[in-house]
Amino acid sequence: MYLSEQTRQKIMELRDRYPARLAAVLPVLHLVYDEFGYLGTDQLDEAADALGISRLDMNETASFYTLFPKHKVGKYLIQVCDNISCALRGADNLVSYLESKLGIKVGGTTPDGLFTLWTVECLGSCGTAPMMQVNDKYYERLTREKVDKLLEAWRNSK
Amino acid sequence: MPDQVKLKIEDRDVTVDKGQTILDAALKLGIIVPTFCWDPRLKPIAACRMCLVEVEKAPKLVPSCAVPAIEGMVVKVFSEKAIRGRKAVLEFILSNHPLDCPTCDKGGECILQDHTFNHGPTGSRTIEPRNRTIFDEKYKFDDFPLGPVIWLNMNRCIFCFKCTRIIKEIAGDDDLGAFNRGYHTILHGHKNRPFRSEFSGNTVENCPVGALVANSFRYKVRSWLLKKTPSVCHLCGDGCNITLWHQGQKLFRIYSRWNRNVDNGLLCDRGRFGGLYADSDRRLRNPKIRREGKLIDTTWEEALDFVAGNLESIRAKFTAAGIGVIGNEMLSNEETYLLSRIARRVIGTNNIDFRFEDKFTPSTDLNLKLLYFLVKRIPFSKFGEFRNHLIIGTDTEVTHPIMTLWLKRAISSGRSKCYAAYHRKTDFTLHPVESIEYFPQGEYNFLLALYSALKGKSIDESALASGVASTLIQRWAELLKGSKTLLLAGEALYNNPRGSENIDLLKAICDLLGEGSVINIPYDGSNYLGNLLWGATPGILPGGSQNDEENRSIICKEWKCDNLPEAGGMDTSQMLTAASEGKMGALIFFGSDPVGFYPDREIATKAVQNASFKVACETFLTETGKLCDAVLPLAPFPECSGSLISSEGRLQFFEKAFDPAYSSAEGWRIILRLAQRLGFEGDYSSPSEIWSEMASIADKCGKVDYKQSQYGGQFLKMDFAARAFSNLDGFQSSPLPSPTAEFPMILTYGASVYQKRNLTAYAESMDKIDPGPKLYINPDNAAKMKLYEGDTVRVSSTKGSLTMKSAFDYRIRPGTVFIPTNFQEAEFNSLLSSKSDLTFVKIERL
């Protein structure tokens, strides 16, 4: 049993909201993500059973959306855009600075489980490049100093 | 007309039904729009974009397979814009395609090749390396085994998702999915489980490129070198239409022949891969006769003389009644008729039967009752018209895989519901089925309970005796009452100590249900019905008429003889019992293997040993053959011609693909040559000559109209008089014996999903799909016994014991275990006794 009773209850409510149960898959993915911060196969299987669809369908759909993490990630999921606009404004410098600062490679998580660093495709904030998204929030026009301050603040707030 | 729309395609007017797509309309005009992902059996998803067409006033090109036709639409298929659009789509698809056509098994029959030739760009504009999905460096050519028989090359995939949709939408299994997005997409099962749907082969046949390839065909031959022969599958009663792909005397693969009324272009893995048993090099190559205790190879002349001479002397010693013939239900109509003729006319005995796997062979009366229900048979394509489907006494997924697809189709349409009662759980995975599991051989009590519930009588006693909660049966009765129901009665109903009563009860239940309810009896075995009709049972003469004075005299006239043996005659059980007591002179086994399959190995072995002379005619040397005095090699189905009647009542002819390999011979030829040596004067040069003689007999005395028969599938017109059904008032529930403390489990046995008897085990792919005998047990039972999956266990009954691996199956009813009968080495029947109805066993972990 991974899912909490509340999430399960919410999934039950979604069951008959749409003409087809498959239509409720995306809201369910969000529910599972909100509870765990990532979509693990075991959690998805349980959600699929609760929703009454095949486990395969639930996992297929989840795998389509790259923005959902599929494995446990740090408390702060740092997603740095490395597409053209950000790259021209020094995104790769930013990434290597973050790597050295956190002591991890892209895709890795710090040993204390606080930070995970990803590079992602365009986040639609080209005018304020370089930028990154941490959990649900955008941080724009980044410089090394800004990053230092942010990391410091997060480290202290644990 | 409000339900029709008129549109213009390529300046031609066309009217189609509302809801049909632009592609349907174009096809109606004979305009071919190229497609990859479109399939008439599947819901359109417009994944490949190959079918783009231009629609006037639409801002961009539209996928014609998914856009419904609208009144007044003007569609251009071959405008410059549409042609350029499709070319761009192909360029996109090809941008990551490896173009390894010279080593690809699909080369020559690849839809991507064809479309590129007709519509595609002539070159590539990119120089970057193509995307490569490598599963494991140890596999050559980036191929990866997706399951036991299917290999996947993800580089070649064009993402039409036909495979996953066929498995999900049609087969209703959930073991193949497309994960990730874009060119990272890969196909695999949930949690990387192997892909082992029993319909997995269809993904290979329908893959437009060479991404999915069958193990049995991979890197073997180029497809354009193969010849194609239409044929009919022999491995169950569905009668699927198949195409044999062969070169010389080698069979390479079996594909569907797309009969939309039977198989709808789909085959099960048993038919597709199991049918390749015919190509096995373990086949019998030469006739063998026993000399000084050993079976030695000989010529046909010598072998037939030996058999005929021995049969003559046995007939002189024991009279004709001391000779018995046991055929099998896979023989064609022509072979059955000839076998019946040689038994009755040339040898002069009624001792003929074609069932050797059943403990309770149906009596003549029951056989005639079964035939009566065929008059009102329902073709598969009409299954959707029924509100409810009630399956009793069979697991249709095992006995009739393709018929099950029609059931699933009816369920997924939302108009039909399916109820299944058997001694193990019926589960169609993605298609909901209500399942009841009664005690093994609890059919009679279950039917009685259901009948009483429908009548509003008390059911407590009979429900208890059947092992089902009475509330559950009451519920079914409520749900079924008054609705148009199709009753599918399985083999367990008539191969039962109370077979006749079961059928009476079934008839009564059918009468109590809604108007239009019908009983269908889906026979197991490819030509069960043909064997019944053409006289392979003691009590029924060729043509389907009862063996009585009047019918015998008609047959006598046709066969130009004075008399036929009087009624009577023994069925398989009686023959084997008599032979085991030394009362039979000779036994002739035609494709049958009682030692391997008769549910009492001791009696069957004794019978074969004690008969003075025994001859087996078979494709592979069986346990029975090893004990015989002569063994004649029988050619398997690709090497024979003839006709079969499917369980649907459909008569289908098939032609041989090539002459019998090695020294084997077609069945009818062996019977004929033997008959001639025994004094038969007739001669035939082909099965069609036998067929015309059969048609004239059926015309005079038969209950079947063969006059209109021709090549291709069609239903037979049959006319069987109603039988007298017993009065049900006196029917009482009969409690079954319960397991003892020493032997606490009930043994059930039957075919495995992938196998037909022991034949398919000779196909090379089957080793991988279904590798060996296992004891299937319910996980709950196993947990109590502290048994893990794969443990070696000893199963013992009062008759003997076996050692095998255990496997878990949640569908097995707690308190029972299941052994598949398809593995000769397992000797499942050494546990069984023909004297007791149920077999109790104990399981010990080793």
Short mmCIF file of N, CA, C and O in Angstrom, two decimals, chain B residues 303 772 810:
data_model
loop_
_atom_site.label_atom_id
_atom_site.label_comp_id
_atom_site.label_asym_id
_atom_site.label_seq_id
_atom_site.Cartn_x
_atom_site.Cartn_y
_atom_site.Cartn_z
N ALA B 303 5.16 -53.56 -45.49
CA ALA B 303 4.43 -53.20 -44.28
C ALA B 303 2.93 -53.45 -44.46
O ALA B 303 2.27 -54.01 -43.59
N GLY B 772 7.45 -27.18 -20.85
CA GLY B 772 7.39 -28.54 -20.33
C GLY B 772 6.26 -28.72 -19.37
O GLY B 772 5.55 -27.77 -19.04
N TYR B 810 -3.56 -18.31 -10.59
CA TYR B 810 -4.65 -17.88 -9.71
C TYR B 810 -6.00 -18.37 -10.23
O TYR B 810 -7.00 -18.30 -9.54
#
